[in-house]
Amino acid sequence: MLQCNFYFRKERGVRVNLYIADLHFGHRAVINFDNRPFLDVDEMDRTLIELWNSRVAPDDNVYIVGDFAYRNEKPEEWYLQRLKGHKHLVIGNHDSKLLANEKAMGYIESVDKMMHVTDNGNQICIAHFPIAEWNGFYRGAYHIYGHIHNRTEITYHYMKQFDRALNAGACINNYTPSSLNELLRNNKIFKEQNV
């Protein structure tokens, strides 16, 4: 099982915002695409659920920053009913099947193409796709995005120049929903390893 180094946090009863993108539950090809450390899709799905639930408390908000599942054989609700927390979906390019599944959408508390949240006084613009200049860009707002996974091509090189643009991709955040501080730390480490 993967080792996760996240900050153990909070007092009981305090709701925390957590973020994760590009889970791709049920997607066999993503294991090779991202070079994920799983033998097969069953191990990946089981590990993603275990890591999620080891991190998320029942009252936490988890922002799924797109691409929850793709080419999955199990229905989306099978995954969602096993995951703790209040789930909010920021629509990704592979979420059309999830959006069409009425039963699965019953597990999602809010859905939009872009969300704006406040996290410990920080303004955050969340979108699946990286945005060159997001709402609040000049006023210190953060941008949390996904879509590029752990790829380090053109988009990565453009986005890495912005300290407040944070990739919530599962593969660079220990496959675990992460807090804003954890995203800052994980993105810094990823940038240091991929200059």
PDB file of N, CA and C in Angstrom, residues 6 9 28 61 66 100 118 124 127 135 137 151 161 166-167:
ATOM      1  N   PHE A   6       0.678  13.039   5.107  1.00  0.00           N
ATOM      2  CA  PHE A   6      -0.114  14.250   5.166  1.00  0.00           C
ATOM      3  C   PHE A   6      -0.163  14.710   6.602  1.00  0.00           C
ATOM      4  N   ARG A   9      -4.285  16.633  11.408  1.00  0.00           N
ATOM      5  CA  ARG A   9      -4.891  17.902  11.510  1.00  0.00           C
ATOM      6  C   ARG A   9      -5.723  18.093  12.707  1.00  0.00           C
ATOM      7  N   ARG A  28      -8.468   1.126 -16.565  1.00  0.00           N
ATOM      8  CA  ARG A  28      -7.257   0.287 -16.659  1.00  0.00           C
ATOM      9  C   ARG A  28      -6.082   1.017 -17.317  1.00  0.00           C
ATOM     10  N   ASN A  61     -15.404  18.437   3.407  1.00  0.00           N
ATOM     11  CA  ASN A  61     -15.782  18.700   2.017  1.00  0.00           C
ATOM     12  C   ASN A  61     -14.662  18.194   1.128  1.00  0.00           C
ATOM     13  N   GLY A  66     -12.675  16.938 -11.183  1.00  0.00           N
ATOM     14  CA  GLY A  66     -12.858  16.314 -12.482  1.00  0.00           C
ATOM     15  C   GLY A  66     -12.294  14.925 -12.636  1.00  0.00           C
ATOM     16  N   ALA A 100     -24.708  11.641 -16.088  1.00  0.00           N
ATOM     17  CA  ALA A 100     -25.933  11.022 -16.607  1.00  0.00           C
ATOM     18  C   ALA A 100     -26.487   9.958 -15.659  1.00  0.00           C
ATOM     19  N   THR A 118     -13.901  29.482  -0.151  1.00  0.00           N
ATOM     20  CA  THR A 118     -12.986  30.104   0.799  1.00  0.00           C
ATOM     21  C   THR A 118     -12.475  28.999   1.702  1.00  0.00           C
ATOM     22  N   ILE A 124     -10.262  30.568  -3.441  1.00  0.00           N
ATOM     23  CA  ILE A 124      -9.801  29.521  -4.353  1.00  0.00           C
ATOM     24  C   ILE A 124     -10.764  29.410  -5.526  1.00  0.00           C
ATOM     25  N   ALA A 127     -11.180  24.574 -11.027  1.00  0.00           N
ATOM     26  CA  ALA A 127     -11.627  24.162 -12.355  1.00  0.00           C
ATOM     27  C   ALA A 127     -10.812  22.950 -12.774  1.00  0.00           C
ATOM     28  N   ASN A 135     -10.114  33.830 -11.748  1.00  0.00           N
ATOM     29  CA  ASN A 135     -10.796  34.834 -10.939  1.00  0.00           C
ATOM     30  C   ASN A 135     -10.013  35.046  -9.640  1.00  0.00           C
ATOM     31  N   PHE A 137      -6.936  36.284  -9.590  1.00  0.00           N
ATOM     32  CA  PHE A 137      -5.516  36.120  -9.934  1.00  0.00           C
ATOM     33  C   PHE A 137      -4.662  37.261  -9.361  1.00  0.00           C
ATOM     34  N   ARG A 151       1.820  14.877 -16.098  1.00  0.00           N
ATOM     35  CA  ARG A 151       2.553  15.191 -17.322  1.00  0.00           C
ATOM     36  C   ARG A 151       3.334  16.493 -17.133  1.00  0.00           C
ATOM     37  N   GLN A 161       4.982  28.346 -13.206  1.00  0.00           N
ATOM     38  CA  GLN A 161       5.499  29.676 -12.872  1.00  0.00           C
ATOM     39  C   GLN A 161       4.625  30.397 -11.839  1.00  0.00           C
ATOM     40  N   LEU A 166      -2.243  25.273  -8.357  1.00  0.00           N
ATOM     41  CA  LEU A 166      -1.925  23.996  -7.725  1.00  0.00           C
ATOM     42  C   LEU A 166      -2.613  22.840  -8.428  1.00  0.00           C
ATOM     43  N   ASN A 167      -1.823  21.876  -8.852  1.00  0.00           N
ATOM     44  CA  ASN A 167      -2.326  20.675  -9.496  1.00  0.00           C
ATOM     45  C   ASN A 167      -2.816  19.718  -8.417  1.00  0.00           C
TER      46      ASN A 167
END
